Coordinates of C-alpha atoms and ligand atoms in Angstrom, one line a residue:
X1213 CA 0.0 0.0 0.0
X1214 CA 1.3 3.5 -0.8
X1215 CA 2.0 5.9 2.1
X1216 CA -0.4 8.8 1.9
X1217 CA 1.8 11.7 1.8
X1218 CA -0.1 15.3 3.6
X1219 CA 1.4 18.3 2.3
X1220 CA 2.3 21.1 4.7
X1221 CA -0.7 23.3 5.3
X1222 CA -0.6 27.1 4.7
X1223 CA -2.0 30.5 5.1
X1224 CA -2.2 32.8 2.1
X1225 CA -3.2 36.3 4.5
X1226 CA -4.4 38.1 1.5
X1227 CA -5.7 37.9 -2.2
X1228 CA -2.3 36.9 -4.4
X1229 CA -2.0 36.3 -8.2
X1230 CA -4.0 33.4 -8.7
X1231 CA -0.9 31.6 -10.7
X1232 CA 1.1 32.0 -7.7
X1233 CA -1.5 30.1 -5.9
X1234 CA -1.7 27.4 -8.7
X1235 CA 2.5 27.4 -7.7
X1236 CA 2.2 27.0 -4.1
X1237 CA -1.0 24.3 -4.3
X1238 CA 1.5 22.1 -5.9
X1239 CA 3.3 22.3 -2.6
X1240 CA 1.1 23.1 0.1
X1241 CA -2.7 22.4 1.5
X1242 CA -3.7 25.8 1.1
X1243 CA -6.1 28.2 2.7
X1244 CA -6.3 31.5 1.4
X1245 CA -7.5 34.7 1.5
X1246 CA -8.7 35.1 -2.4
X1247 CA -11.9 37.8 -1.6
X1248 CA -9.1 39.8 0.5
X1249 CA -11.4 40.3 3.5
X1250 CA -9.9 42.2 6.0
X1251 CA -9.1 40.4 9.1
X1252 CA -8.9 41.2 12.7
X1253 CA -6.2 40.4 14.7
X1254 CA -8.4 37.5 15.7
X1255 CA -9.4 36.2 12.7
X1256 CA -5.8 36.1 11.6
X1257 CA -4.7 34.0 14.4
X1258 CA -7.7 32.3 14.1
X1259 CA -7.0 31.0 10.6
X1260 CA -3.2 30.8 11.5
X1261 CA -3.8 28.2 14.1
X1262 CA -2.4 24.5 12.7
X1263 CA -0.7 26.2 9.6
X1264 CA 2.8 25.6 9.4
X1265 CA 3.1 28.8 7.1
X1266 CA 2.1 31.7 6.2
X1267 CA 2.4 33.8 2.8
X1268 CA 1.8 37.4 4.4
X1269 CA 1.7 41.0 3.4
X1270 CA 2.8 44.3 5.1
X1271 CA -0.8 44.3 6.6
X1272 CA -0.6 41.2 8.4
X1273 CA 0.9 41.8 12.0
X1274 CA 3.0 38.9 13.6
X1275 CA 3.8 39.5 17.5
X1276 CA 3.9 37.5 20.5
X1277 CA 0.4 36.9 21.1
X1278 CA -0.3 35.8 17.5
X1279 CA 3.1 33.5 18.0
X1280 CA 2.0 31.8 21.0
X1281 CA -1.6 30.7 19.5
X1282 CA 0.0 29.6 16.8
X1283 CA 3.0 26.5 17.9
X1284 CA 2.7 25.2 14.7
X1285 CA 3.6 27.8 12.5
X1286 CA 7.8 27.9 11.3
X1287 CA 7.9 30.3 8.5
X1288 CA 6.3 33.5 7.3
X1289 CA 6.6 34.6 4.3
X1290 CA 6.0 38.5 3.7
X1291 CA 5.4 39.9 0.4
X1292 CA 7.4 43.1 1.4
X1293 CA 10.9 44.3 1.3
X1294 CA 9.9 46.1 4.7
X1295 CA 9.0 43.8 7.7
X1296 CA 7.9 46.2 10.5
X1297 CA 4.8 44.2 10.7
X1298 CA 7.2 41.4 12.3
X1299 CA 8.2 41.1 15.7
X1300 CA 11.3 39.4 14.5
X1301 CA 12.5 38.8 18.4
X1302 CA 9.3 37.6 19.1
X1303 CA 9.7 35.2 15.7
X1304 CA 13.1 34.3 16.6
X1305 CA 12.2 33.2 20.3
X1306 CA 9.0 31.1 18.8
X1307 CA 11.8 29.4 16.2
X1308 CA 9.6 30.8 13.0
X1309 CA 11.6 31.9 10.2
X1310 CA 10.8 35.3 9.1
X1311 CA 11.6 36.1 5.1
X1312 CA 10.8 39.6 3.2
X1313 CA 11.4 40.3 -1.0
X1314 CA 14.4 42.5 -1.3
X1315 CA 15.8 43.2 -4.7
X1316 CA 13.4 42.6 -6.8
X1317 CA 11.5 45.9 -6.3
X1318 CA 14.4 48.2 -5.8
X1319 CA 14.1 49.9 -9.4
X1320 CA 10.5 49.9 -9.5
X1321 CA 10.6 51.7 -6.0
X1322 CA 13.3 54.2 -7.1
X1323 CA 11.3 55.0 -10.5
X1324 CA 7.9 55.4 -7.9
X1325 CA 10.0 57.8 -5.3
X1326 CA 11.7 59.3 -8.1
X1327 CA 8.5 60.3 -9.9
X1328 CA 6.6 61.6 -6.9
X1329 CA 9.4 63.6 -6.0
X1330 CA 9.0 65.3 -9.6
X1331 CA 4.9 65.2 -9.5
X1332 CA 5.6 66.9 -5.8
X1333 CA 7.9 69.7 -7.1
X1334 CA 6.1 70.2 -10.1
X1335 CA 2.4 70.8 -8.9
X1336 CA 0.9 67.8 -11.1
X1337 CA -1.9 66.7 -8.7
X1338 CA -2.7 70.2 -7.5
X1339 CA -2.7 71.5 -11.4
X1340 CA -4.5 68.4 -12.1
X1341 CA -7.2 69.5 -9.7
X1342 CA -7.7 73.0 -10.8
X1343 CA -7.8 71.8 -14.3
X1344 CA -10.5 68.9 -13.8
X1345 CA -12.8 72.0 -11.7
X1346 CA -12.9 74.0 -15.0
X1347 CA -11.1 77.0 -13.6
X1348 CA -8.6 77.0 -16.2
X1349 CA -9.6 79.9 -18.5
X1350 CA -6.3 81.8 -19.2
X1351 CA -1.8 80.5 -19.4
X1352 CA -0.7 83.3 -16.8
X1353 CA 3.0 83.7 -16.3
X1354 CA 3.4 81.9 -13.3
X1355 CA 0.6 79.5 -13.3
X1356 CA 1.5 76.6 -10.8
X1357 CA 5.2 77.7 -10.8
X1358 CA 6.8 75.2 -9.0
X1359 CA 10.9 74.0 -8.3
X1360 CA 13.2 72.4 -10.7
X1361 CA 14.9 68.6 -10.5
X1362 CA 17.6 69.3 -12.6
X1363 CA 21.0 70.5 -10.9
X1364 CA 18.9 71.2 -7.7
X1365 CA 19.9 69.2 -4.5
X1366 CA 18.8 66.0 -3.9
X1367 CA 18.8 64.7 0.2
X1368 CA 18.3 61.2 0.9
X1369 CA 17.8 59.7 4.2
X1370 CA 17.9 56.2 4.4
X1371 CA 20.8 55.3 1.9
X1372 CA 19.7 51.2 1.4
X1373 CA 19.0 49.9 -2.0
X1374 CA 16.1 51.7 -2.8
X1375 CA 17.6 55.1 -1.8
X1376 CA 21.1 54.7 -4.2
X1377 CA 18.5 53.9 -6.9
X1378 CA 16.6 57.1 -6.1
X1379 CA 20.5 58.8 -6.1
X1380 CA 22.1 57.5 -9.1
X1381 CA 18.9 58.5 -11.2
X1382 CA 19.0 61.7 -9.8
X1383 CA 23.1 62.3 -9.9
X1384 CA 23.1 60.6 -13.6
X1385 CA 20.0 61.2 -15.4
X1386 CA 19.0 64.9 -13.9
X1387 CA 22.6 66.4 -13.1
X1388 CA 21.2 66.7 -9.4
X1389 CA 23.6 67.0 -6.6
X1390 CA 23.1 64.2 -4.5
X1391 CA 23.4 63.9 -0.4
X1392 CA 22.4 61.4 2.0
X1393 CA 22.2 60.7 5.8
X1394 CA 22.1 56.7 6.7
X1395 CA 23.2 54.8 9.9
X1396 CA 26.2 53.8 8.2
X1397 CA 28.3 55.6 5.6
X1398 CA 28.4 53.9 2.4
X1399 CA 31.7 52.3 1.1
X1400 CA 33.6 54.9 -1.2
X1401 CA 32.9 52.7 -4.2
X1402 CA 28.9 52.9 -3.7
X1403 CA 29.2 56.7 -2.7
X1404 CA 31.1 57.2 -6.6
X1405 CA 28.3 55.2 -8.3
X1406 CA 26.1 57.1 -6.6
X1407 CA 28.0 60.5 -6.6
X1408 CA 26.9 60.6 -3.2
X1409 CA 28.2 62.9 -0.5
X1410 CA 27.2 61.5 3.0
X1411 CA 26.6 64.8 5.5
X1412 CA 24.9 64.6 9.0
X1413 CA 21.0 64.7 9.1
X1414 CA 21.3 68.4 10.1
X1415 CA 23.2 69.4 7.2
X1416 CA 20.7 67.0 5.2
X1417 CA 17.1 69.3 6.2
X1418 CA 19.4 72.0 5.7
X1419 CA 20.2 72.1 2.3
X1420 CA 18.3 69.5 0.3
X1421 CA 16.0 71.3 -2.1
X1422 CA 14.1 67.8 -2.2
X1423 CA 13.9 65.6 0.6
X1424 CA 13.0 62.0 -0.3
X1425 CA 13.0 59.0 3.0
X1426 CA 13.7 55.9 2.0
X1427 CA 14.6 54.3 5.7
X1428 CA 13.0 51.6 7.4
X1429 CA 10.3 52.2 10.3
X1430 CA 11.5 51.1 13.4
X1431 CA 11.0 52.8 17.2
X1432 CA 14.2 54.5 16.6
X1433 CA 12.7 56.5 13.4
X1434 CA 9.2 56.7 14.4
X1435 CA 8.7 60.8 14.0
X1436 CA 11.9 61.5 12.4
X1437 CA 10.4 64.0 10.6
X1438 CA 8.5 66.1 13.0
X1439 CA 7.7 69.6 13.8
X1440 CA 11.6 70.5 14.8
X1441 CA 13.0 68.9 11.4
X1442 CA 10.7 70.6 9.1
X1443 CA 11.6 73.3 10.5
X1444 CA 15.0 73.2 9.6
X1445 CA 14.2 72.8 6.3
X1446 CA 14.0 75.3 3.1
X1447 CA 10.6 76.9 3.0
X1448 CA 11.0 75.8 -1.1
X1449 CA 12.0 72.6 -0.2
X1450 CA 9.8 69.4 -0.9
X1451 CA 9.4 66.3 1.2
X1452 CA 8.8 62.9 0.1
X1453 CA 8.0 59.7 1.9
X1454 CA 7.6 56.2 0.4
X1455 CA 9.3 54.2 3.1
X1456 CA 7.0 53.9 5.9
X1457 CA 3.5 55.8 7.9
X1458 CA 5.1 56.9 11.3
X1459 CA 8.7 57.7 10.3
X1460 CA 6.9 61.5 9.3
X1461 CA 4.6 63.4 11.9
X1462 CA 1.7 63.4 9.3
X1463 CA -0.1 66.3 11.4
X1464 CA 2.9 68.4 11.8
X1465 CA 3.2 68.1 8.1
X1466 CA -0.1 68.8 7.4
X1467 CA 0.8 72.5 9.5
X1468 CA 4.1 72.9 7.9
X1469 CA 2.4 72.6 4.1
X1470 CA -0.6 74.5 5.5
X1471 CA 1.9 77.4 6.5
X1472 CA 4.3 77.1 3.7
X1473 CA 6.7 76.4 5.9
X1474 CA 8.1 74.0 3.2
X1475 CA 6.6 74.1 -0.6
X1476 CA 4.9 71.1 -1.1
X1477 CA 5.2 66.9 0.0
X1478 CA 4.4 63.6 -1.6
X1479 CA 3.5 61.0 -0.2
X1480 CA 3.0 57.4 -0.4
X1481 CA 2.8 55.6 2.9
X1482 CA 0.9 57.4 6.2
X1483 CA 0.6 56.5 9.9
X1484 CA -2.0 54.1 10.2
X1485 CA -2.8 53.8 7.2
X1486 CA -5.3 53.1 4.9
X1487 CA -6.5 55.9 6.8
X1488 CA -4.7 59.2 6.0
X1489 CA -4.7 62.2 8.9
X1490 CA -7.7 64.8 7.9
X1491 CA -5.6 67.8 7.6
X1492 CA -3.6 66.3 4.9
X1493 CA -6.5 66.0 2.5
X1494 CA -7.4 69.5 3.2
X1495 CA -3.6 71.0 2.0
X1496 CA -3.6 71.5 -1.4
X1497 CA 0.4 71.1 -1.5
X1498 CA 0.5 67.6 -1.2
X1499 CA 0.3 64.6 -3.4
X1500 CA -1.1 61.4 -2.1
X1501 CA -1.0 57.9 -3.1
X1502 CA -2.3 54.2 -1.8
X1503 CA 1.3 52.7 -0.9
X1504 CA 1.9 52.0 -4.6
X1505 CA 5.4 52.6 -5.0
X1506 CA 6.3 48.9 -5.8
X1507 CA 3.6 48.7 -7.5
X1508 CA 4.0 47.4 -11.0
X1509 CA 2.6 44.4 -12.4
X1510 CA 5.8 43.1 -13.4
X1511 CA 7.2 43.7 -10.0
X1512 CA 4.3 43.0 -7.6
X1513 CA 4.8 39.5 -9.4
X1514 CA 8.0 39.2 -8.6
X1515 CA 7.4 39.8 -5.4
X1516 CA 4.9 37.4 -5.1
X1517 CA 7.1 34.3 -6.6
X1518 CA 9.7 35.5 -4.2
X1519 CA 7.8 35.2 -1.4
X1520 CA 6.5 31.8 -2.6
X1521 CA 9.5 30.1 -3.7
X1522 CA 11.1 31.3 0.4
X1523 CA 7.8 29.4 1.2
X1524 CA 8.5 26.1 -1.0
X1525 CA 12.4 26.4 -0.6
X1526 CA 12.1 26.2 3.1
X1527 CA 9.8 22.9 3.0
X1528 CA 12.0 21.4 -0.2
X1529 CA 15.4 22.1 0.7
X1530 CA 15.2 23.5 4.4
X1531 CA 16.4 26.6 3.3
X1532 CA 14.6 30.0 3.0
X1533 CA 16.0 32.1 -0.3
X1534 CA 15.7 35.4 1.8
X1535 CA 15.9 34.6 5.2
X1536 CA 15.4 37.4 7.7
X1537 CA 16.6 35.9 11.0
X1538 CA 18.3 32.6 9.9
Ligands
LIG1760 C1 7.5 46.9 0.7 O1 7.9 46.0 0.0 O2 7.9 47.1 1.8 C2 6.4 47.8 0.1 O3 6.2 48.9 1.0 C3 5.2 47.1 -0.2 O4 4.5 46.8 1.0

């Protein structure tokens, strides 16, 4: 008689592209998430309970308590290069493997940041606006006159993959001149390829003409960019954010664009978001978007597969692809 084999059961937390599903039920008993319901907290740990994986998103939270309902689980799998929604002490304690998709949206990312920073500087959404409500009846000379990209300074903070993307299309393609603050200075090689120039985060608010963050939310840079660091910026200056909600003080912002106390912000990622602070939708300087910055079909693929094949690689071969705290 031939031994039954069971295949490991997992959790898809959220609606995926249904050919990576078709990939991972070749593996895996699968329950999933395919009408994208938002879950509680609850309902999450609820549906966790017995799965020995999970296929997760930035919106799916994995902390102590959900750990500690859930003995069975050994690997999650996030479809995100950022992974604030793990407790990864909490994971590594439990013994679960905790895996993110790095790489494979970096250029998408840097062509997102890149173009809000532009759509931010140049007035798009708030021209757009004014053009959609009919009240565009005469050109006037300086009609939504906003700042210029090229050869003005470009200020990084966060200088990871995503944010020497954002630099070398802005030091290459735009003839911008390009500084960064980060934890740790970059090699000399990556500051050339980057033409870089690594100053303190003072100097950075300073003297950027456009601000872009591209660091990852932790407690140590919830608020980085509050009240006393806007201040210190250029009242022409721009600000954009596409790393993380929390890492910007969205109602001190919301003041600070109100005031012109900097030009304009774009922004693609808010504290507790999807909902956005009130006094951001009534600033007219100020583009918004859903968290969309890796957003391309080609790439949200990608990130998908990744996230799968850390999945099937872990229960194949033992052996995540990107493991987060191997
Ligand atoms: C990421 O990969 O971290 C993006 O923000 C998508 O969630």
């Amino acid at each position: 008689m031939k031994d039954i084999v069971m295949k490991p059961s997992i959790l898809v937390a959220r609606a995926v592209f249904p050919e990576v599903l078709t990939k991972l039920a070749q593996h895996f008993e699968i329950e999933s998430n395919q009408a994208d319901e938002t879950w509680s907290k609850a309902q999450l740990t609820e549906k966790l309970h017995g799965k020995v994986g999970a296929f997760t998103t930035g919106t799916d939270r994995i902390d102590a308590e959900v750990l500690a309902a859930c003995p069975q689980l050994k690997i999650c799998a996030n479809m995100a290069v950022g992974y604030n929604n793990f407790d990864i002490a909490a994971m590594t304690a439990a013994g679960v493997l905790a895996t993110n998709t790095p790489d494979v949206l970096t250029e998408t990312t840097a062509d997102f940041g890149f173009a809000l920073m532009m759509a931010t500087a140049r007035r798009m959404t708030e021209s757009e606006h004014y053009l959609r409500a009919g009240k565009w009846t005469k050109w006037s000379y300086d009609m939504f006159a906003g700042s210029d990209i090229h050869g003005a300074t470009l200020g990084i903070l966060g200088m990871g993959r995503i944010g020497q993307g954002i630099a070398k299309r802005g030091a290459h393609g735009f003839g911008m001149n390009v500084i960064y603050h980060n934890r740790s200075r970059l090699d000399a090689t990556s500051e050339a390829a980057c033409k870089a120039r690594y100053v303190s985060k003072e100097e950075l608010l300073k003297t950027a003409d456009h601000l872009v963050l591209v660091l990852p939310y932790s407690a140590a840079s919830h608020h980085a960019i509050g009240a006393a660091e806007l201040a210190q910026m250029k009242p022409t200056a721009t600000l954009v954010n596409i790393a993380r909600g929390g890492i910007v003080d969205d109602a001190a912002l919301a003041a600070a664009l109100r005031d012109k106390r900097i030009a304009a912000a774009g922004l693609d990622v808010f504290e507790g978001e999807p909902a956005v602070h009130p006094d951001l939708l009534t600033v007219p300087n100020v583009v918004l978007t859903p968290h969309i910055a890796s957003s391309s079909v080609p790439t949200r693929l990608a990130m998908a597969n990744l996230a799968a094949d850390n999945l099937i690689a872990f229960f194949t071969q033992g052996k995540a692809l990107t493991p987060l705290n191997a």
